[in-house]
PDB file of C-alpha atoms and ligand atoms in Angstrom:
ATOM      1  CA  UNK I   1      75.043 177.744 -67.457  1.00 61.00           C
ATOM      2  CA  UNK I   2      76.579 174.503 -67.337  1.00 70.00           C
ATOM      3  CA  UNK I   3      80.692 175.318 -68.319  1.00 64.00           C
ATOM      4  CA  UNK I   4      80.289 172.563 -71.217  1.00 68.00           C
ATOM      5  CA  UNK I   5      77.408 174.518 -72.221  1.00 66.00           C
ATOM      6  CA  UNK I   6      79.557 177.425 -72.190  1.00 66.00           C
ATOM      7  CA  UNK I   7      82.522 175.813 -73.955  1.00 68.00           C
ATOM      8  CA  UNK I   8      80.373 174.906 -76.512  1.00 80.00           C
ATOM      9  CA  UNK I   9      78.502 178.542 -77.505  1.00 94.00           C
ATOM     10  CA  UNK I  10      81.817 179.400 -78.193  1.00 95.00           C
ATOM     11  CA  UNK I  11      82.641 177.544 -80.261  1.00 96.00           C
ATOM     12  CA  UNK I  12      79.160 178.272 -82.191  1.00 96.00           C
ATOM     13  CA  UNK I  13      79.767 181.477 -81.942  1.00 97.00           C
ATOM     14  CA  UNK I  14      83.296 181.591 -83.313  1.00 97.00           C
ATOM     15  CA  UNK I  15      81.592 179.781 -86.604  1.00 97.00           C
ATOM     16  CA  UNK I  16      78.595 181.987 -86.225  1.00 97.00           C
ATOM     17  CA  UNK I  17      80.664 185.640 -87.004  1.00 98.00           C
ATOM     18  CA  UNK I  18      82.182 186.089 -90.371  1.00 98.00           C
ATOM     19  CA  UNK I  19      83.756 188.750 -91.931  1.00 98.00           C
ATOM     20  CA  UNK I  20      80.548 191.124 -92.425  1.00 98.00           C
ATOM     21  CA  UNK I  21      81.082 192.292 -96.126  1.00 98.00           C
ATOM     22  CA  UNK I  22      77.286 194.217 -95.895  1.00 98.00           C
ATOM     23  CA  UNK I  23      76.220 195.611 -92.234  1.00 98.00           C
ATOM     24  CA  UNK I  24      72.446 196.932 -91.861  1.00 98.00           C
ATOM     25  CA  UNK I  25      73.242 200.650 -91.519  1.00 98.00           C
ATOM     26  CA  UNK I  26      69.608 200.908 -89.664  1.00 98.00           C
ATOM     27  CA  UNK I  27      70.707 199.129 -86.847  1.00 98.00           C
ATOM     28  CA  UNK I  28      72.905 200.794 -84.237  1.00 98.00           C
ATOM     29  CA  UNK I  29      74.591 199.613 -80.784  1.00 98.00           C
ATOM     30  CA  UNK I  30      73.627 199.756 -77.752  1.00 98.00           C
ATOM     31  CA  UNK I  31      75.727 201.927 -75.260  1.00 98.00           C
ATOM     32  CA  UNK I  32      75.836 198.702 -73.203  1.00 98.00           C
ATOM     33  CA  UNK I  33      77.105 196.449 -75.666  1.00 98.00           C
ATOM     34  CA  UNK I  34      79.996 198.736 -77.394  1.00 98.00           C
ATOM     35  CA  UNK I  35      81.077 199.712 -73.717  1.00 98.00           C
ATOM     36  CA  UNK I  36      81.014 195.392 -72.998  1.00 98.00           C
ATOM     37  CA  UNK I  37      83.382 194.977 -76.223  1.00 98.00           C
ATOM     38  CA  UNK I  38      85.720 198.319 -74.883  1.00 98.00           C
ATOM     39  CA  UNK I  39      86.264 196.588 -71.568  1.00 98.00           C
ATOM     40  CA  UNK I  40      87.085 193.357 -73.939  1.00 98.00           C
ATOM     41  CA  UNK I  41      90.242 195.449 -75.665  1.00 98.00           C
ATOM     42  CA  UNK I  42      91.068 197.154 -72.843  1.00 98.00           C
ATOM     43  CA  UNK I  43      91.401 193.330 -71.145  1.00 98.00           C
ATOM     44  CA  UNK I  44      93.538 192.982 -73.764  1.00 98.00           C
ATOM     45  CA  UNK I  45      97.146 190.886 -73.372  1.00 98.00           C
ATOM     46  CA  UNK I  46     100.053 192.682 -74.551  1.00 98.00           C
ATOM     47  CA  UNK I  47     103.989 192.632 -74.213  1.00 98.00           C
ATOM     48  CA  UNK I  48     105.576 193.188 -71.122  1.00 98.00           C
ATOM     49  CA  UNK I  49     101.720 194.389 -70.163  1.00 98.00           C
ATOM     50  CA  UNK I  50     103.097 197.885 -71.840  1.00 98.00           C
ATOM     51  CA  UNK I  51     100.050 198.562 -74.658  1.00 98.00           C
ATOM     52  CA  UNK I  52     101.597 200.875 -77.049  1.00 98.00           C
ATOM     53  CA  UNK I  53      98.072 201.884 -78.806  1.00 98.00           C
ATOM     54  CA  UNK I  54      95.673 203.818 -78.569  1.00 98.00           C
ATOM     55  CA  UNK I  55      92.421 202.853 -80.057  1.00 99.00           C
ATOM     56  CA  UNK I  56      89.483 204.901 -81.656  1.00 99.00           C
ATOM     57  CA  UNK I  57      86.010 204.931 -82.184  1.00 98.00           C
ATOM     58  CA  UNK I  58      84.592 206.515 -84.938  1.00 98.00           C
ATOM     59  CA  UNK I  59      80.715 206.991 -84.481  1.00 98.00           C
ATOM     60  CA  UNK I  60      80.703 210.225 -86.325  1.00 98.00           C
ATOM     61  CA  UNK I  61      78.960 209.661 -90.159  1.00 98.00           C
ATOM     62  CA  UNK I  62      81.227 212.238 -91.658  1.00 98.00           C
ATOM     63  CA  UNK I  63      84.873 211.209 -89.877  1.00 98.00           C
ATOM     64  CA  UNK I  64      82.950 207.802 -91.747  1.00 98.00           C
ATOM     65  CA  UNK I  65      82.660 208.843 -94.767  1.00 98.00           C
ATOM     66  CA  UNK I  66      86.365 210.191 -94.782  1.00 98.00           C
ATOM     67  CA  UNK I  67      87.200 207.267 -93.598  1.00 98.00           C
ATOM     68  CA  UNK I  68      85.564 205.368 -96.386  1.00 98.00           C
ATOM     69  CA  UNK I  69      87.238 207.152 -98.861  1.00 98.00           C
ATOM     70  CA  UNK I  70      90.532 206.208 -97.631  1.00 98.00           C
ATOM     71  CA  UNK I  71      89.938 202.428 -97.242  1.00 98.00           C
ATOM     72  CA  UNK I  72      88.569 201.366-101.161  1.00 98.00           C
ATOM     73  CA  UNK I  73      84.992 202.453-100.504  1.00 98.00           C
ATOM     74  CA  UNK I  74      84.275 199.332 -98.899  1.00 98.00           C
ATOM     75  CA  UNK I  75      81.013 200.081 -97.739  1.00 98.00           C
ATOM     76  CA  UNK I  76      81.482 198.400 -94.533  1.00 98.00           C
ATOM     77  CA  UNK I  77      82.991 201.855 -93.350  1.00 98.00           C
ATOM     78  CA  UNK I  78      79.992 203.864 -93.355  1.00 98.00           C
ATOM     79  CA  UNK I  79      77.047 200.905 -92.600  1.00 98.00           C
ATOM     80  CA  UNK I  80      78.453 199.400 -89.334  1.00 98.00           C
ATOM     81  CA  UNK I  81      77.254 201.285 -86.074  1.00 98.00           C
ATOM     82  CA  UNK I  82      81.564 202.010 -85.190  1.00 98.00           C
ATOM     83  CA  UNK I  83      84.610 201.860 -86.534  1.00 98.00           C
ATOM     84  CA  UNK I  84      87.355 201.009 -84.376  1.00 99.00           C
ATOM     85  CA  UNK I  85      90.945 201.680 -85.401  1.00 99.00           C
ATOM     86  CA  UNK I  86      94.379 200.680 -83.650  1.00 99.00           C
ATOM     87  CA  UNK I  87      96.399 203.195 -83.332  1.00 99.00           C
ATOM     88  CA  UNK I  88      99.968 201.522 -82.137  1.00 98.00           C
ATOM     89  CA  UNK I  89     102.298 204.435 -80.965  1.00 98.00           C
ATOM     90  CA  UNK I  90     105.336 205.591 -83.408  1.00 98.00           C
ATOM     91  CA  UNK I  91     107.956 206.180 -81.360  1.00 98.00           C
ATOM     92  CA  UNK I  92     108.299 204.779 -77.760  1.00 98.00           C
ATOM     93  CA  UNK I  93     109.785 206.797 -74.790  1.00 98.00           C
ATOM     94  CA  UNK I  94     111.346 206.330 -71.183  1.00 98.00           C
ATOM     95  CA  UNK I  95     107.761 208.344 -70.353  1.00 98.00           C
ATOM     96  CA  UNK I  96     105.877 205.813 -71.753  1.00 98.00           C
ATOM     97  CA  UNK I  97     107.653 203.212 -69.302  1.00 98.00           C
ATOM     98  CA  UNK I  98     106.971 205.966 -66.365  1.00 98.00           C
ATOM     99  CA  UNK I  99     103.670 206.126 -67.248  1.00 98.00           C
ATOM    100  CA  UNK I 100     103.736 202.316 -66.678  1.00 98.00           C
ATOM    101  CA  UNK I 101     105.498 201.821 -63.893  1.00 98.00           C
ATOM    102  CA  UNK I 102     103.425 204.247 -62.422  1.00 98.00           C
ATOM    103  CA  UNK I 103      99.861 202.225 -62.914  1.00 98.00           C
ATOM    104  CA  UNK I 104     101.131 198.968 -61.636  1.00 98.00           C
ATOM    105  CA  UNK I 105     103.366 200.594 -58.646  1.00 98.00           C
ATOM    106  CA  UNK I 106      99.882 202.576 -58.011  1.00 98.00           C
ATOM    107  CA  UNK I 107      96.860 199.501 -59.061  1.00 98.00           C
ATOM    108  CA  UNK I 108      99.027 196.918 -56.488  1.00 98.00           C
ATOM    109  CA  UNK I 109      99.770 199.672 -53.986  1.00 98.00           C
ATOM    110  CA  UNK I 110     104.015 199.266 -54.734  1.00 98.00           C
ATOM    111  CA  UNK I 111     107.083 201.479 -55.127  1.00 98.00           C
ATOM    112  CA  UNK I 112     108.567 202.709 -57.957  1.00 97.00           C
ATOM    113  CA  UNK I 113     111.902 201.318 -56.167  1.00 97.00           C
ATOM    114  CA  UNK I 114     110.358 198.017 -56.190  1.00 97.00           C
ATOM    115  CA  UNK I 115     109.481 198.031 -60.099  1.00 98.00           C
ATOM    116  CA  UNK I 116     113.508 199.484 -60.208  1.00 98.00           C
ATOM    117  CA  UNK I 117     113.932 195.949 -62.218  1.00 98.00           C
ATOM    118  CA  UNK I 118     111.478 196.005 -64.102  1.00 98.00           C
ATOM    119  CA  UNK I 119     111.970 199.056 -65.213  1.00 98.00           C
ATOM    120  CA  UNK I 120     116.178 198.235 -65.847  1.00 98.00           C
ATOM    121  CA  UNK I 121     114.795 195.943 -68.453  1.00 98.00           C
ATOM    122  CA  UNK I 122     111.704 197.500 -70.086  1.00 98.00           C
ATOM    123  CA  UNK I 123     114.084 200.618 -70.218  1.00 98.00           C
ATOM    124  CA  UNK I 124     116.817 198.096 -71.796  1.00 98.00           C
ATOM    125  CA  UNK I 125     114.820 196.633 -74.629  1.00 98.00           C
ATOM    126  CA  UNK I 126     112.335 198.541 -75.776  1.00 98.00           C
ATOM    127  CA  UNK I 127     114.136 201.745 -75.871  1.00 98.00           C
ATOM    128  CA  UNK I 128     117.264 200.309 -77.431  1.00 98.00           C
ATOM    129  CA  UNK I 129     114.596 198.977 -80.335  1.00 98.00           C
ATOM    130  CA  UNK I 130     114.809 201.532 -83.708  1.00 98.00           C
ATOM    131  CA  UNK I 131     112.426 203.199 -84.014  1.00 97.00           C
ATOM    132  CA  UNK I 132     111.008 201.446 -87.049  1.00 98.00           C
ATOM    133  CA  UNK I 133     111.524 198.212 -84.339  1.00 98.00           C
ATOM    134  CA  UNK I 134     109.306 199.507 -81.955  1.00 98.00           C
ATOM    135  CA  UNK I 135     106.762 200.300 -84.524  1.00 98.00           C
ATOM    136  CA  UNK I 136     106.917 196.421 -86.107  1.00 98.00           C
ATOM    137  CA  UNK I 137     106.106 195.602 -82.202  1.00 98.00           C
ATOM    138  CA  UNK I 138     103.435 197.919 -80.783  1.00 98.00           C
ATOM    139  CA  UNK I 139     101.831 197.194 -84.207  1.00 98.00           C
ATOM    140  CA  UNK I 140     101.625 193.587 -83.768  1.00 98.00           C
ATOM    141  CA  UNK I 141     100.402 194.164 -79.948  1.00 98.00           C
ATOM    142  CA  UNK I 142      97.499 195.562 -82.052  1.00 99.00           C
ATOM    143  CA  UNK I 143      96.362 192.968 -83.544  1.00 99.00           C
ATOM    144  CA  UNK I 144      96.196 191.003 -79.603  1.00 98.00           C
ATOM    145  CA  UNK I 145      93.753 193.637 -79.108  1.00 98.00           C
ATOM    146  CA  UNK I 146      91.626 192.922 -82.133  1.00 99.00           C
ATOM    147  CA  UNK I 147      91.700 189.548 -81.977  1.00 98.00           C
ATOM    148  CA  UNK I 148      90.003 189.841 -78.243  1.00 98.00           C
ATOM    149  CA  UNK I 149      87.678 192.299 -80.238  1.00 98.00           C
ATOM    150  CA  UNK I 150      86.662 190.000 -82.510  1.00 98.00           C
ATOM    151  CA  UNK I 151      85.758 186.771 -80.004  1.00 98.00           C
ATOM    152  CA  UNK I 152      84.093 188.994 -77.629  1.00 98.00           C
ATOM    153  CA  UNK I 153      81.641 190.247 -80.540  1.00 98.00           C
ATOM    154  CA  UNK I 154      80.923 186.702 -81.671  1.00 98.00           C
ATOM    155  CA  UNK I 155      80.250 186.249 -77.785  1.00 97.00           C
ATOM    156  CA  UNK I 156      77.795 189.112 -77.152  1.00 98.00           C
ATOM    157  CA  UNK I 157      76.317 187.869 -81.476  1.00 98.00           C
ATOM    158  CA  UNK I 158      77.421 191.643 -83.009  1.00 98.00           C
ATOM    159  CA  UNK I 159      79.044 191.368 -86.156  1.00 98.00           C
ATOM    160  CA  UNK I 160      82.831 192.343 -87.164  1.00 98.00           C
ATOM    161  CA  UNK I 161      84.903 193.094 -90.540  1.00 98.00           C
ATOM    162  CA  UNK I 162      88.504 193.096 -89.307  1.00 98.00           C
ATOM    163  CA  UNK I 163      90.139 195.465 -91.785  1.00 98.00           C
ATOM    164  CA  UNK I 164      93.747 195.806 -93.417  1.00 98.00           C
ATOM    165  CA  UNK I 165      92.329 197.164 -96.573  1.00 98.00           C
ATOM    166  CA  UNK I 166      92.961 200.815 -95.989  1.00 98.00           C
ATOM    167  CA  UNK I 167      95.060 203.633 -96.613  1.00 98.00           C
ATOM    168  CA  UNK I 168      97.568 203.942 -92.978  1.00 98.00           C
ATOM    169  CA  UNK I 169      98.649 207.660 -93.530  1.00 98.00           C
ATOM    170  CA  UNK I 170      95.160 209.557 -94.990  1.00 98.00           C
ATOM    171  CA  UNK I 171      93.816 207.466 -91.677  1.00 98.00           C
ATOM    172  CA  UNK I 172      96.298 209.316 -90.157  1.00 98.00           C
ATOM    173  CA  UNK I 173      95.859 212.811 -91.813  1.00 98.00           C
ATOM    174  CA  UNK I 174      92.166 212.158 -91.091  1.00 98.00           C
ATOM    175  CA  UNK I 175      91.987 211.085 -87.284  1.00 98.00           C
ATOM    176  CA  UNK I 176      94.731 213.595 -87.150  1.00 98.00           C
ATOM    177  CA  UNK I 177      97.218 210.254 -85.135  1.00 98.00           C
ATOM    178  CA  UNK I 178     100.653 211.710 -86.558  1.00 97.00           C
ATOM    179  CA  UNK I 179     100.710 214.502 -83.795  1.00 98.00           C
ATOM    180  CA  UNK I 180      99.973 211.640 -81.150  1.00 98.00           C
ATOM    181  CA  UNK I 181     102.957 209.801 -82.169  1.00 98.00           C
ATOM    182  CA  UNK I 182      99.815 207.742 -83.655  1.00 98.00           C
ATOM    183  CA  UNK I 183      99.641 205.333 -86.426  1.00 98.00           C
ATOM    184  CA  UNK I 184      96.754 203.229 -87.991  1.00 98.00           C
ATOM    185  CA  UNK I 185      97.457 199.988 -88.034  1.00 98.00           C
ATOM    186  CA  UNK I 186      94.260 197.686 -87.812  1.00 99.00           C
ATOM    187  CA  UNK I 187      90.925 198.415 -88.190  1.00 98.00           C
ATOM    188  CA  UNK I 188      87.716 197.434 -87.327  1.00 98.00           C
ATOM    189  CA  UNK I 189      83.853 197.418 -88.204  1.00 98.00           C
ATOM    190  CA  UNK I 190      81.521 196.653 -86.077  1.00 99.00           C
ATOM    191  CA  UNK I 191      77.649 196.452 -86.361  1.00 98.00           C
ATOM    192  CA  UNK I 192      74.572 194.391 -87.798  1.00 98.00           C
ATOM    193  CA  UNK I 193      75.083 192.017 -90.512  1.00 98.00           C
ATOM    194  CA  UNK I 194      72.241 192.509 -92.854  1.00 98.00           C
ATOM    195  CA  UNK I 195      70.596 189.845 -93.890  1.00 97.00           C
ATOM    196  CA  UNK I 196      71.205 190.329 -97.473  1.00 97.00           C
ATOM    197  CA  UNK I 197      74.966 189.473 -96.525  1.00 98.00           C
ATOM    198  CA  UNK I 198      75.586 186.493 -98.302  1.00 97.00           C
ATOM    199  CA  UNK I 199      78.862 185.317 -97.267  1.00 97.00           C
ATOM    200  CA  UNK I 200      77.601 185.004 -93.846  1.00 97.00           C
ATOM    201  CA  UNK I 201      75.941 181.447 -95.334  1.00 97.00           C
ATOM    202  CA  UNK I 202      79.329 180.725 -97.281  1.00 97.00           C
ATOM    203  CA  UNK I 203      80.903 177.679 -95.655  1.00 97.00           C
ATOM    204  CA  UNK I 204      84.098 178.518 -93.232  1.00 97.00           C
ATOM    205  CA  UNK I 205      87.024 177.814 -95.324  1.00 98.00           C
ATOM    206  CA  UNK I 206      90.304 176.579 -92.295  1.00 98.00           C
ATOM    207  CA  UNK I 207      93.414 173.937 -92.700  1.00 98.00           C
ATOM    208  CA  UNK I 208      92.310 171.070 -90.833  1.00 98.00           C
ATOM    209  CA  UNK I 209      93.470 170.475 -87.522  1.00 97.00           C
ATOM    210  CA  UNK I 210      97.013 167.980 -89.043  1.00 97.00           C
ATOM    211  CA  UNK I 211      97.717 170.851 -91.382  1.00 98.00           C
ATOM    212  CA  UNK I 212      97.708 173.183 -88.416  1.00 98.00           C
ATOM    213  CA  UNK I 213      98.483 171.734 -85.695  1.00 98.00           C
ATOM    214  CA  UNK I 214     101.405 169.374 -84.828  1.00 97.00           C
ATOM    215  CA  UNK I 215     101.676 168.214 -81.102  1.00 96.00           C
ATOM    216  CA  UNK I 216     105.143 167.157 -79.907  1.00 96.00           C
TER     217      UNK I 216
HETATM  218  C1  FMN Q   1      93.863 191.460 -90.848  1.00 54.34           C
HETATM  219  C2  FMN Q   1      93.414 191.104 -91.519  1.00 54.34           C
HETATM  220  C3  FMN Q   1      92.467 192.025 -92.570  1.00 54.34           C
HETATM  221  C4  FMN Q   1      91.428 192.334 -93.058  1.00 54.34           C
HETATM  222  N1  FMN Q   1      91.447 192.821 -94.078  1.00 54.34           N
HETATM  223  C5  FMN Q   1      89.683 193.079 -94.784  1.00 54.34           C
HETATM  224  C6  FMN Q   1      89.817 194.010 -95.107  1.00 54.34           C
HETATM  225  O1  FMN Q   1      90.329 195.069 -95.612  1.00 54.34           O
HETATM  226  N2  FMN Q   1      88.160 193.765 -96.386  1.00 54.34           N
HETATM  227  C7  FMN Q   1      87.707 192.474 -95.607  1.00 54.34           C
HETATM  228  O2  FMN Q   1      86.652 192.627 -96.681  1.00 54.34           O
HETATM  229  N3  FMN Q   1      87.926 192.263 -95.350  1.00 54.34           N
HETATM  230  C8  FMN Q   1      89.290 192.226 -94.494  1.00 54.34           C
HETATM  231  N4  FMN Q   1      89.034 190.522 -93.839  1.00 54.34           N
HETATM  232  C9  FMN Q   1      88.577 189.912 -93.765  1.00 54.34           C
HETATM  233  C10 FMN Q   1      89.207 188.605 -93.740  1.00 54.34           C
HETATM  234  O3  FMN Q   1      89.411 188.415 -95.162  1.00 54.34           O
HETATM  235  C11 FMN Q   1      87.989 187.021 -93.550  1.00 54.34           C
HETATM  236  O4  FMN Q   1      88.482 187.085 -91.842  1.00 54.34           O
HETATM  237  C12 FMN Q   1      89.390 185.761 -93.308  1.00 54.34           C
HETATM  238  O5  FMN Q   1      88.848 185.744 -95.199  1.00 54.34           O
HETATM  239  C13 FMN Q   1      88.414 184.963 -93.190  1.00 54.34           C
HETATM  240  O6  FMN Q   1      86.923 184.819 -93.035  1.00 54.34           O
HETATM  241  P1  FMN Q   1      85.767 184.601 -92.190  1.00 54.34           P
HETATM  242  O7  FMN Q   1      86.273 185.792 -90.571  1.00 54.34           O
HETATM  243  O8  FMN Q   1      84.654 185.166 -92.487  1.00 54.34           O
HETATM  244  O9  FMN Q   1      85.757 183.342 -91.348  1.00 54.34           O
HETATM  245  C14 FMN Q   1      90.891 191.203 -93.078  1.00 54.34           C
HETATM  246  C15 FMN Q   1      90.659 189.800 -91.680  1.00 54.34           C
HETATM  247  C16 FMN Q   1      91.923 190.055 -90.637  1.00 54.34           C
HETATM  248  C17 FMN Q   1      92.581 188.958 -89.743  1.00 54.34           C
END
């Protein structure tokens, strides 16, 4: 496929995607599809590259039921094949930064001494945030990963619904997140649209280019 066709498809696929309200509960993601989505999320950019979050992927029907009750009974939670819960770190400490620096050193064949400047910079900034600032900052990073998931899924013709309509404290309890220093930040349900979902036929509502962009 040449580049031009690929670019056109990308925009076409972004128009094809929509926040799916009604999933086909009989259709599940294949393992290979799930793996592609997981890899797309794993490759997300994050501030400093720290990735201060984890992603819980749920396919268990009983857990889905419990989560639905904590999400205003939105049917996507049980009808979709999978639920991705993006959970930010509640507190970021020196060990998280050390783990990251050790990963860089190993991946790029460097010594920790080579990374001393980066270590000082990271520790002097992130560890000086208040706990609340850390949580807000970590939560923002989860939205970048969410965006990657939505765009990647559209490329693979997989449907998604991004969701903030859930009770974060209840999700944390159901998924035992608190004890893992995590808190549910944003969610996406993933699967295949039902052909009975009327939302798929609606025109996209977006600001015009003139309203949204200012090219200086
Ligand atoms: C962060 C975020 C949270 C959202 N929360 C919900 C939700 O809880 N339930 C829902 O049905 N749609 C939710 N939506 C879907 C939006 O309403 C939808 O993306 C928006 O209206 C644009 O329409 P489109 O995605 O179909 O193009 C959410 C979207 C985003 C990005």
